[in-house]
Short mmCIF file of C-alpha atoms and ligand atoms in Angstrom, two decimals:
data_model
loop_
_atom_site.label_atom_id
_atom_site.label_comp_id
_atom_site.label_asym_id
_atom_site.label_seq_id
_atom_site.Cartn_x
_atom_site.Cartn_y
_atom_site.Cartn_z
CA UNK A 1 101.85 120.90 102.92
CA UNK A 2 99.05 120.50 100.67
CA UNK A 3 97.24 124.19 100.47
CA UNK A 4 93.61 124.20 99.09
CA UNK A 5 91.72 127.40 97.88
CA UNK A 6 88.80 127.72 98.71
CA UNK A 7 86.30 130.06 97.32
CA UNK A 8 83.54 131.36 100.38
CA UNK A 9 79.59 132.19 99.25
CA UNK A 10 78.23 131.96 102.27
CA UNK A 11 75.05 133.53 101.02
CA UNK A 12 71.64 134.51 102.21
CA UNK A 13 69.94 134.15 105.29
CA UNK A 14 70.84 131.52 107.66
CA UNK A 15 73.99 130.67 105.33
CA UNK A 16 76.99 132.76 106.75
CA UNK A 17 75.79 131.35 109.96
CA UNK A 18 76.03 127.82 109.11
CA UNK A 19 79.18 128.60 107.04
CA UNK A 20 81.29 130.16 110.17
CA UNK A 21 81.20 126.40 111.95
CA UNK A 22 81.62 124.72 108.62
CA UNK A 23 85.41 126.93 108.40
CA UNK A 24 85.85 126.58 112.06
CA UNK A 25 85.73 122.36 111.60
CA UNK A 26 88.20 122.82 108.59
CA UNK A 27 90.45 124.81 110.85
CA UNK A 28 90.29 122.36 113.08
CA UNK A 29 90.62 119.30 110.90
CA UNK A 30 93.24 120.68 108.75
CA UNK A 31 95.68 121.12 112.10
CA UNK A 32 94.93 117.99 113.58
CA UNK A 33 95.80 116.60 110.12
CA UNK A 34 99.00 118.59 109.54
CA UNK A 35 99.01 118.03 105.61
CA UNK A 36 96.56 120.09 104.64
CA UNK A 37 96.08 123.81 105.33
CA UNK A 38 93.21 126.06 103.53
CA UNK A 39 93.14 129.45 102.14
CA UNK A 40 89.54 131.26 102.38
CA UNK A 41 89.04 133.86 99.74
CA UNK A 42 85.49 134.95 100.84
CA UNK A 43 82.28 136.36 97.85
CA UNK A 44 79.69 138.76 99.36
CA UNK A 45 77.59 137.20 96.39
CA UNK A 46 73.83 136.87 97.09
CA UNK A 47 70.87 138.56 97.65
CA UNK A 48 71.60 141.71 98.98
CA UNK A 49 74.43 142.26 96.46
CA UNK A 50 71.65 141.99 93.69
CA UNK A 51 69.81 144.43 95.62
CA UNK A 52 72.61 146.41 95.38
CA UNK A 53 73.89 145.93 92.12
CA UNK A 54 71.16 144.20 90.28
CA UNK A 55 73.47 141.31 90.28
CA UNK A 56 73.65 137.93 92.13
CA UNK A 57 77.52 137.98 91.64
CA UNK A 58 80.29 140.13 89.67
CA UNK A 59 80.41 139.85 86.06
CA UNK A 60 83.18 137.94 86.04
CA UNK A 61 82.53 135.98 89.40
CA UNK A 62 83.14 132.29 87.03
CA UNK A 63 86.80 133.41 85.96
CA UNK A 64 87.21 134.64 89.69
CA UNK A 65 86.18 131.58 90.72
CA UNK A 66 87.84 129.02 88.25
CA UNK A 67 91.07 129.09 90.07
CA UNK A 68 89.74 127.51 93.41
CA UNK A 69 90.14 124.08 94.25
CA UNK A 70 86.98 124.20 95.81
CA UNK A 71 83.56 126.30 96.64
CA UNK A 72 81.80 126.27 99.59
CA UNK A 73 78.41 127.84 99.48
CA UNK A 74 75.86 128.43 101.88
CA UNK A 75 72.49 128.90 101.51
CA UNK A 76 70.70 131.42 98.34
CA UNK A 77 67.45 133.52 98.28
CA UNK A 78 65.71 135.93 100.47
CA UNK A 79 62.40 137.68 100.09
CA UNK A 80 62.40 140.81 97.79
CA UNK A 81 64.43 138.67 95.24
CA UNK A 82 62.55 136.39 93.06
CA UNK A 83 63.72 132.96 94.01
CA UNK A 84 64.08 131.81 90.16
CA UNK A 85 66.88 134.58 89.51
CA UNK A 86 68.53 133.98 93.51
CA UNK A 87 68.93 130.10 92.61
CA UNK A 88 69.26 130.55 88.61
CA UNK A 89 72.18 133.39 88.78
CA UNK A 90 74.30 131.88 91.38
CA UNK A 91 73.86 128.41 92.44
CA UNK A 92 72.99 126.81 89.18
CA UNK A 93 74.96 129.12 87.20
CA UNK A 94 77.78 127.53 89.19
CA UNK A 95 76.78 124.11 88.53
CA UNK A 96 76.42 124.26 84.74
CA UNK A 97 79.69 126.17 83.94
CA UNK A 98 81.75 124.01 86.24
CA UNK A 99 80.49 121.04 84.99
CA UNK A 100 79.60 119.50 88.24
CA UNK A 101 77.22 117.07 86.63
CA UNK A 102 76.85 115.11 89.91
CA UNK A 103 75.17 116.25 92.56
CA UNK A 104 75.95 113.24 95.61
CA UNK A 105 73.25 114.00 98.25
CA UNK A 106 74.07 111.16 101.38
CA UNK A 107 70.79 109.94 103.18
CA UNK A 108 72.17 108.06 106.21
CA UNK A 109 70.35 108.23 109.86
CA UNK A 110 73.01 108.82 112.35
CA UNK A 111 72.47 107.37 115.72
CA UNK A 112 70.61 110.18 117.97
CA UNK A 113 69.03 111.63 114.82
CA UNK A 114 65.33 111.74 114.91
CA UNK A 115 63.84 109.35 112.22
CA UNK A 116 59.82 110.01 111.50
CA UNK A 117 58.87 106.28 110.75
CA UNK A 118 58.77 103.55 113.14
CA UNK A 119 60.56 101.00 111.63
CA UNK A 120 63.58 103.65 110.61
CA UNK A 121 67.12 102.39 111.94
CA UNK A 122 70.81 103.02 111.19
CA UNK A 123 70.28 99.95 108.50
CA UNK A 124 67.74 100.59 106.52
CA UNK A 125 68.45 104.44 106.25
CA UNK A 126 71.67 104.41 104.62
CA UNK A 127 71.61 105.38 101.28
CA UNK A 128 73.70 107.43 98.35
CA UNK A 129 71.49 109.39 95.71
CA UNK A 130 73.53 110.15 92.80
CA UNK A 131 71.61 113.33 90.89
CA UNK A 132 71.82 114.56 87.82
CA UNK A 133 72.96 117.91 88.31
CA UNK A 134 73.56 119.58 84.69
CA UNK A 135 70.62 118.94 83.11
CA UNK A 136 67.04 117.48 83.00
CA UNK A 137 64.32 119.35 84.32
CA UNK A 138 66.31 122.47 85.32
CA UNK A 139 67.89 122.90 81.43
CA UNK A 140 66.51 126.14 82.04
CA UNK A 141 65.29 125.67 78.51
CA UNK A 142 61.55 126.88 77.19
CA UNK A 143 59.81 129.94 76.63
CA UNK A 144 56.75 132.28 77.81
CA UNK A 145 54.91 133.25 74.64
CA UNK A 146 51.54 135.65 74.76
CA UNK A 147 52.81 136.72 78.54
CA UNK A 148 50.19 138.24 80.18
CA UNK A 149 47.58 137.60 77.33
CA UNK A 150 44.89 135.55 77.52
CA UNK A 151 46.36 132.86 75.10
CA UNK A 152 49.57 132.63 77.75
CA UNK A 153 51.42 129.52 76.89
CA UNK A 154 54.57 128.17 79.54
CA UNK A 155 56.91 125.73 78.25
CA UNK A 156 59.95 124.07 79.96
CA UNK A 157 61.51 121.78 78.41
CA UNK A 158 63.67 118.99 79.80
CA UNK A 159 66.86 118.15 78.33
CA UNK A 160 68.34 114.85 78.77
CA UNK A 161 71.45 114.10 76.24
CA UNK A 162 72.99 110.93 75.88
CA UNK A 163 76.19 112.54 77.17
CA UNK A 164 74.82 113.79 79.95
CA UNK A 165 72.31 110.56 80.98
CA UNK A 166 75.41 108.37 80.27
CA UNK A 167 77.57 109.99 82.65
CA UNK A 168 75.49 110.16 85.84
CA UNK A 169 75.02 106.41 85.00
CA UNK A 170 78.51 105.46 84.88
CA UNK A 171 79.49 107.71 88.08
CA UNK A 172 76.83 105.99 89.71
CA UNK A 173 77.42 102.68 88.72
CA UNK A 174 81.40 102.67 89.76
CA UNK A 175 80.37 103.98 93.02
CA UNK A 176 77.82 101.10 93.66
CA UNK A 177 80.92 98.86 92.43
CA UNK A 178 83.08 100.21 94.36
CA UNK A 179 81.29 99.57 97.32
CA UNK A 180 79.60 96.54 96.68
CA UNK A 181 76.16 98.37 96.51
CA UNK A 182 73.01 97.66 95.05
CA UNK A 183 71.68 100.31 92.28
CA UNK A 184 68.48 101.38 91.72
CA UNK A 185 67.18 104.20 89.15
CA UNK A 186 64.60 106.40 89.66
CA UNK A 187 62.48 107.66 86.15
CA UNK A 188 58.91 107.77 85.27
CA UNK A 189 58.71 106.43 81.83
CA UNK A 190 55.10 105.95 81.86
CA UNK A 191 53.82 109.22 81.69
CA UNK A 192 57.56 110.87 80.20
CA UNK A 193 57.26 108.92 77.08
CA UNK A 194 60.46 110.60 75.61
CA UNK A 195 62.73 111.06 78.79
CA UNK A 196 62.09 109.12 80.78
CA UNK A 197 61.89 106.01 78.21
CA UNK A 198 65.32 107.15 76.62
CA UNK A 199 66.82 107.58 80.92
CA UNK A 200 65.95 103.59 81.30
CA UNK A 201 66.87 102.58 77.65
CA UNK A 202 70.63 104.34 78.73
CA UNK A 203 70.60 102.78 82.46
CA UNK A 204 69.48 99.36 80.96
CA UNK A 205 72.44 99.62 78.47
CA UNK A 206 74.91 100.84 80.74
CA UNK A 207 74.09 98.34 83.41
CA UNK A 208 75.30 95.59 80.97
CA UNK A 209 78.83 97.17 81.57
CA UNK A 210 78.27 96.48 85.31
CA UNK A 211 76.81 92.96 85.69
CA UNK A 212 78.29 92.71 89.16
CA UNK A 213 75.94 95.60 90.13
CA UNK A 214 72.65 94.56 91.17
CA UNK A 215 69.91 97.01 89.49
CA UNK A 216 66.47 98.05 90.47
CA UNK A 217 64.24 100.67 88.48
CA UNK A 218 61.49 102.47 89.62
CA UNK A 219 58.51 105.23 88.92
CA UNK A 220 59.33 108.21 91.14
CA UNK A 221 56.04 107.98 92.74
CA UNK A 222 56.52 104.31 93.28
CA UNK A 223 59.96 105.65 94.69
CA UNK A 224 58.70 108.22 96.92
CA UNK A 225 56.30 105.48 98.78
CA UNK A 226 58.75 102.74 99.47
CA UNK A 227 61.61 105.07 100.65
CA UNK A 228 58.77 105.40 103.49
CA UNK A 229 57.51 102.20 103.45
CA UNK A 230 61.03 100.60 103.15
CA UNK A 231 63.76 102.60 102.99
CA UNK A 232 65.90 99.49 103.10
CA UNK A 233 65.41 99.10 99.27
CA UNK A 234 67.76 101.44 98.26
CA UNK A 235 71.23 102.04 98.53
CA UNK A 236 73.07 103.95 95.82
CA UNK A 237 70.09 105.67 93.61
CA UNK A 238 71.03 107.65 90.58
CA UNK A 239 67.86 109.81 89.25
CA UNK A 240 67.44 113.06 87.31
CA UNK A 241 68.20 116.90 88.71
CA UNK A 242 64.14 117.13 89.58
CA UNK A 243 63.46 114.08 90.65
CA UNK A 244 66.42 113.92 92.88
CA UNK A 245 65.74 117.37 94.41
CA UNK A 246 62.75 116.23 95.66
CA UNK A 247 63.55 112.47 96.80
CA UNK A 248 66.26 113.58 99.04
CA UNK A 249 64.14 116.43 100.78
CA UNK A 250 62.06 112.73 101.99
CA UNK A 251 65.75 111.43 102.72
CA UNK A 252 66.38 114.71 105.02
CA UNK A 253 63.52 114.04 106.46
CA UNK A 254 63.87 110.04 106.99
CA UNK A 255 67.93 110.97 108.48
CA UNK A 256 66.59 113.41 111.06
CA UNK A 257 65.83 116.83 108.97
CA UNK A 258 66.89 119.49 107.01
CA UNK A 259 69.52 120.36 109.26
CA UNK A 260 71.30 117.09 108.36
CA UNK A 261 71.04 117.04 104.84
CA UNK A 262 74.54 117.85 102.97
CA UNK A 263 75.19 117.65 99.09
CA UNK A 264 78.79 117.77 97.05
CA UNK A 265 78.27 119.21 93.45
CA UNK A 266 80.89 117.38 91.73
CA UNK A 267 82.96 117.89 88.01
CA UNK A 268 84.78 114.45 88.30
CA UNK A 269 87.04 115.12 85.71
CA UNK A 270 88.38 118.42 87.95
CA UNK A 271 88.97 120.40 85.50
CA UNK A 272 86.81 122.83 87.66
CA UNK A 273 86.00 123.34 91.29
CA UNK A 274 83.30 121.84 93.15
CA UNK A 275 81.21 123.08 95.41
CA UNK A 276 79.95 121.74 98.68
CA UNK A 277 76.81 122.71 100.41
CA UNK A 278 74.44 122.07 103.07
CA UNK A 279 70.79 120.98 101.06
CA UNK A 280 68.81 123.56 102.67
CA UNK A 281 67.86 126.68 101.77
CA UNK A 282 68.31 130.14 103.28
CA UNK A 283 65.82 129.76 106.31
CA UNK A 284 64.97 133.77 106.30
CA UNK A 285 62.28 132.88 109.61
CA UNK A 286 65.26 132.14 111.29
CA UNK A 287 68.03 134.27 110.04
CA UNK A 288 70.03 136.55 112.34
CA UNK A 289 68.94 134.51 115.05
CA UNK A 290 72.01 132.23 115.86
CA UNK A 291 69.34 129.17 115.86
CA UNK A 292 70.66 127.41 112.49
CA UNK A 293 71.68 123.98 112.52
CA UNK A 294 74.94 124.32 111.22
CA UNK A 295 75.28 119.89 111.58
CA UNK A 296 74.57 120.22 107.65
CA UNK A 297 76.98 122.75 106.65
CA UNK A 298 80.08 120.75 108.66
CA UNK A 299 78.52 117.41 106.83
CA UNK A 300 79.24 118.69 103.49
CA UNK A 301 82.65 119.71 104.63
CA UNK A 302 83.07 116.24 105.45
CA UNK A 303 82.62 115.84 101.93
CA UNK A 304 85.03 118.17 101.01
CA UNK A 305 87.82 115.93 102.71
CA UNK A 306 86.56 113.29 101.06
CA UNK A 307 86.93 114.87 97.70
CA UNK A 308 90.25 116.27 98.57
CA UNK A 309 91.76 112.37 99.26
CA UNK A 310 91.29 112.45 102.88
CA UNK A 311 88.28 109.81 103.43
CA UNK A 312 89.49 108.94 107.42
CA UNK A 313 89.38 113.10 108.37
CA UNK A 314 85.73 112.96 106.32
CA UNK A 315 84.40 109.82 108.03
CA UNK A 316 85.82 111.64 111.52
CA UNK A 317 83.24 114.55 110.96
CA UNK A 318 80.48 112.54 110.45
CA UNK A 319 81.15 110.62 113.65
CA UNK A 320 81.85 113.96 115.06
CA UNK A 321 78.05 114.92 114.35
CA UNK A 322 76.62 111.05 115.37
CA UNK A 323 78.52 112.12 118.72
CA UNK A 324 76.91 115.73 118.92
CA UNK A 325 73.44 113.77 118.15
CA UNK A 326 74.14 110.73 120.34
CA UNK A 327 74.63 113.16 123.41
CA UNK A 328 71.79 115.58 122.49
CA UNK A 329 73.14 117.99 125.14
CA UNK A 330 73.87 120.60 122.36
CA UNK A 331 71.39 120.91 119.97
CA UNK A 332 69.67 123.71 117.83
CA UNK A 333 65.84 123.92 118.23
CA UNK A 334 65.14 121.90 115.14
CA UNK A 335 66.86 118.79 116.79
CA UNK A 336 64.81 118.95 119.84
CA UNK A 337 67.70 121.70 121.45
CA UNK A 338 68.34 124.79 123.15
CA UNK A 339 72.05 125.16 122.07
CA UNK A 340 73.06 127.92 119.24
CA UNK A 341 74.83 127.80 116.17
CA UNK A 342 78.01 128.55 117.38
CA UNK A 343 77.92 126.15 120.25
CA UNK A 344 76.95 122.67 118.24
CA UNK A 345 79.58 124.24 116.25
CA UNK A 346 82.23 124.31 119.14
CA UNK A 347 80.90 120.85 120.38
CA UNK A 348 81.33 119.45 116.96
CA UNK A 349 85.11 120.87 117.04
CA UNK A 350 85.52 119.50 120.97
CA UNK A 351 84.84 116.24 119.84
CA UNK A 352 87.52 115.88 116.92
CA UNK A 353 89.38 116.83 119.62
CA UNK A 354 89.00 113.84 121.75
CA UNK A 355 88.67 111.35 118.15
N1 GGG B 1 72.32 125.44 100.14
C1 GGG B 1 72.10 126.00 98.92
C2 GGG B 1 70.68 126.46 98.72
O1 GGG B 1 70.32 127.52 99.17
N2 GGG B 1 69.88 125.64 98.07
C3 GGG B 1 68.50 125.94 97.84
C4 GGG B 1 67.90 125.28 96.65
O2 GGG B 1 66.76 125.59 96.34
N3 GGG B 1 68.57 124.39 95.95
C5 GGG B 1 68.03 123.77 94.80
C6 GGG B 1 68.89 122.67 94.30
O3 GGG B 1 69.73 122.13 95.01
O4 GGG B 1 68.75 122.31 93.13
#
């Protein structure tokens, strides 16, 4: 039997919600399967445990969590907490001392999902955005000199190492290989005239390693239009941490929402866990209400299997949800339903059933 760890921050707001069906799916995976079995070990890490202990987790929550083989988080931050320290303290904390430099964020519009644009179809919305997800923009690296005086000066700096730019590049690039993918990158080196110049010197360079990969580059504003315009352009994208935050919240919205949008936060190498998450935040409108679309959460579980070496019981959640979608009988309100968390949960676990 192969027995995973898995660590459980199922967060603020709307998270533990989400998180319940995302377990209940492993469950039910993992004994359909019969090879693999999981072992929750569940953090009360978040937002009220700062309020409680001025904390977002323990003081030694990164040893604690080291000896995982995986995390799975569910949604940070909740008013009364400033949303810099909720994400900063936990969720990119995690990142950067695990090393889980790529951040793979799937935009793909299931049938049933609700796509915005009229020309939008299962085609042309299929795409895999590699992020940077160590670095860049969110360095965390500047300074706040004369605070509060009138000669106030921000800077935040963005960080973009050679290591670091190489290495999204070549994940990205053996992915689009792999499955015989175009690859486009996403910079802006007209206005970032160190960064963003350096990002496409590295991609042009690296892409010589590849010349089976086709390549595209773009300007992220030039980006941002055509993945409305025609989303068909790209396929596997590899951008920065910023940029790629905000191009797949337009993906979530081009595959049918928020409540669709899942994310793995990889170290390749494994010398660390990874952690798996649905994209969306903590949703505190709707928290406590049992509304949450939870189709998310049990995405990025699909990407968990994947990770693990189990591709087929990944690709069967995700057809799973299509099914859920394609039947649109149980649905949470943001989908155009009536049905609670727990019960798209339930459906989604029916239907593996009958796979
Ligand atoms: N599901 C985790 C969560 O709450 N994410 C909110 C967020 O703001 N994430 C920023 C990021 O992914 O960089």
């Amino acid at each position: 039997m192969n027995i995973k760890k898995i660590a459980v921050i199922a967060g603020d707001g709307i998270g533990p919600e989400v998180v319940n069906e995302g377990i209940k799916v492993m469950e039910k995976v993992a004994e359909l399967d019969g090879t693999i079995q999981f072992e929750f070990t569940y953090f009360p890490w978040g937002c009220e445990f700062y309020l409680e202990h001025g904390k977002m987790m323990s003081d030694d929550g990164i040893d604690q969590l080291k000896k995982f083989d995986a995390i799975y988080l569910g949604a940070v931050g909740y008013p009364g907490v400033p949303d810099h320290i909720s994400l900063w303290d936990l969720l990119l904390i995690i990142r950067k001392e695990f090393d889980q430099y790529i951040n793979l964020r799937p935009i793909q519009l299931l049938d049933g999902a609700n796509c915005p644009i009229t020309d939008g179809n299962k085609e042309n919305i299929d795409m895999l955005f590699v992020r940077e997800n160590s670095e860049g923009e969110y360095s965390g690296a500047g300074d706040w000199l004369y605070k509060g005086k009138k000669e106030e000066v921000v800077l935040q700096t963005g960080v973009f190492s050679r290591k670091g730019t190489e290495r999204v590049m070549r994940h990205a690039f053996e992915i689009a290989k792999a499955e015989n993918k175009t690859l486009t990158s996403i910079s802006k080196a007209n206005a970032l005239n160190y960064s963003m110049v350096f990002w496409d010197e590295v991609f042009e360079e690296v892409s010589k390693d590849y010349p089976e990969v086709t390549t595209y580059s773009y300007l992220v504003d030039a980006a941002a239009m055509h993945m409305i315009m025609d989303p068909g352009r790209f396929e596997v994208v590899v951008t920065s941490n910023l940029f790629g935050d905000i191009l797949t919240d337009i993906g979530a919205a081009l595959a049918g929402g928020m409540g669709l949008a899942a994310g793995a936060n990889i170290n390749p190498e494994r010398e660390y866990p990874s952690m798996f998450e649905p994209v969306h935040g903590s949703a505190p409108d709707i928290a406590g209400k049992g509304i949450a679309n939870p189709l998310a959460a049990i995405w990025s579980v699909s990407q968990m299997f994947d990770f693990f070496g189990y591709e087929s019981r990944g690709k069967e959640i995700v057809q799973a949800i299509e099914k859920v979608m394609v039947e649109g009988k149980v649905l949470t309100p943001d989908s155009g339903g009536t049905a609670k968390t727990n019960e798209v949960g339930d459906r989604v676990v029916e239907l593996l059933n009958e796979l």
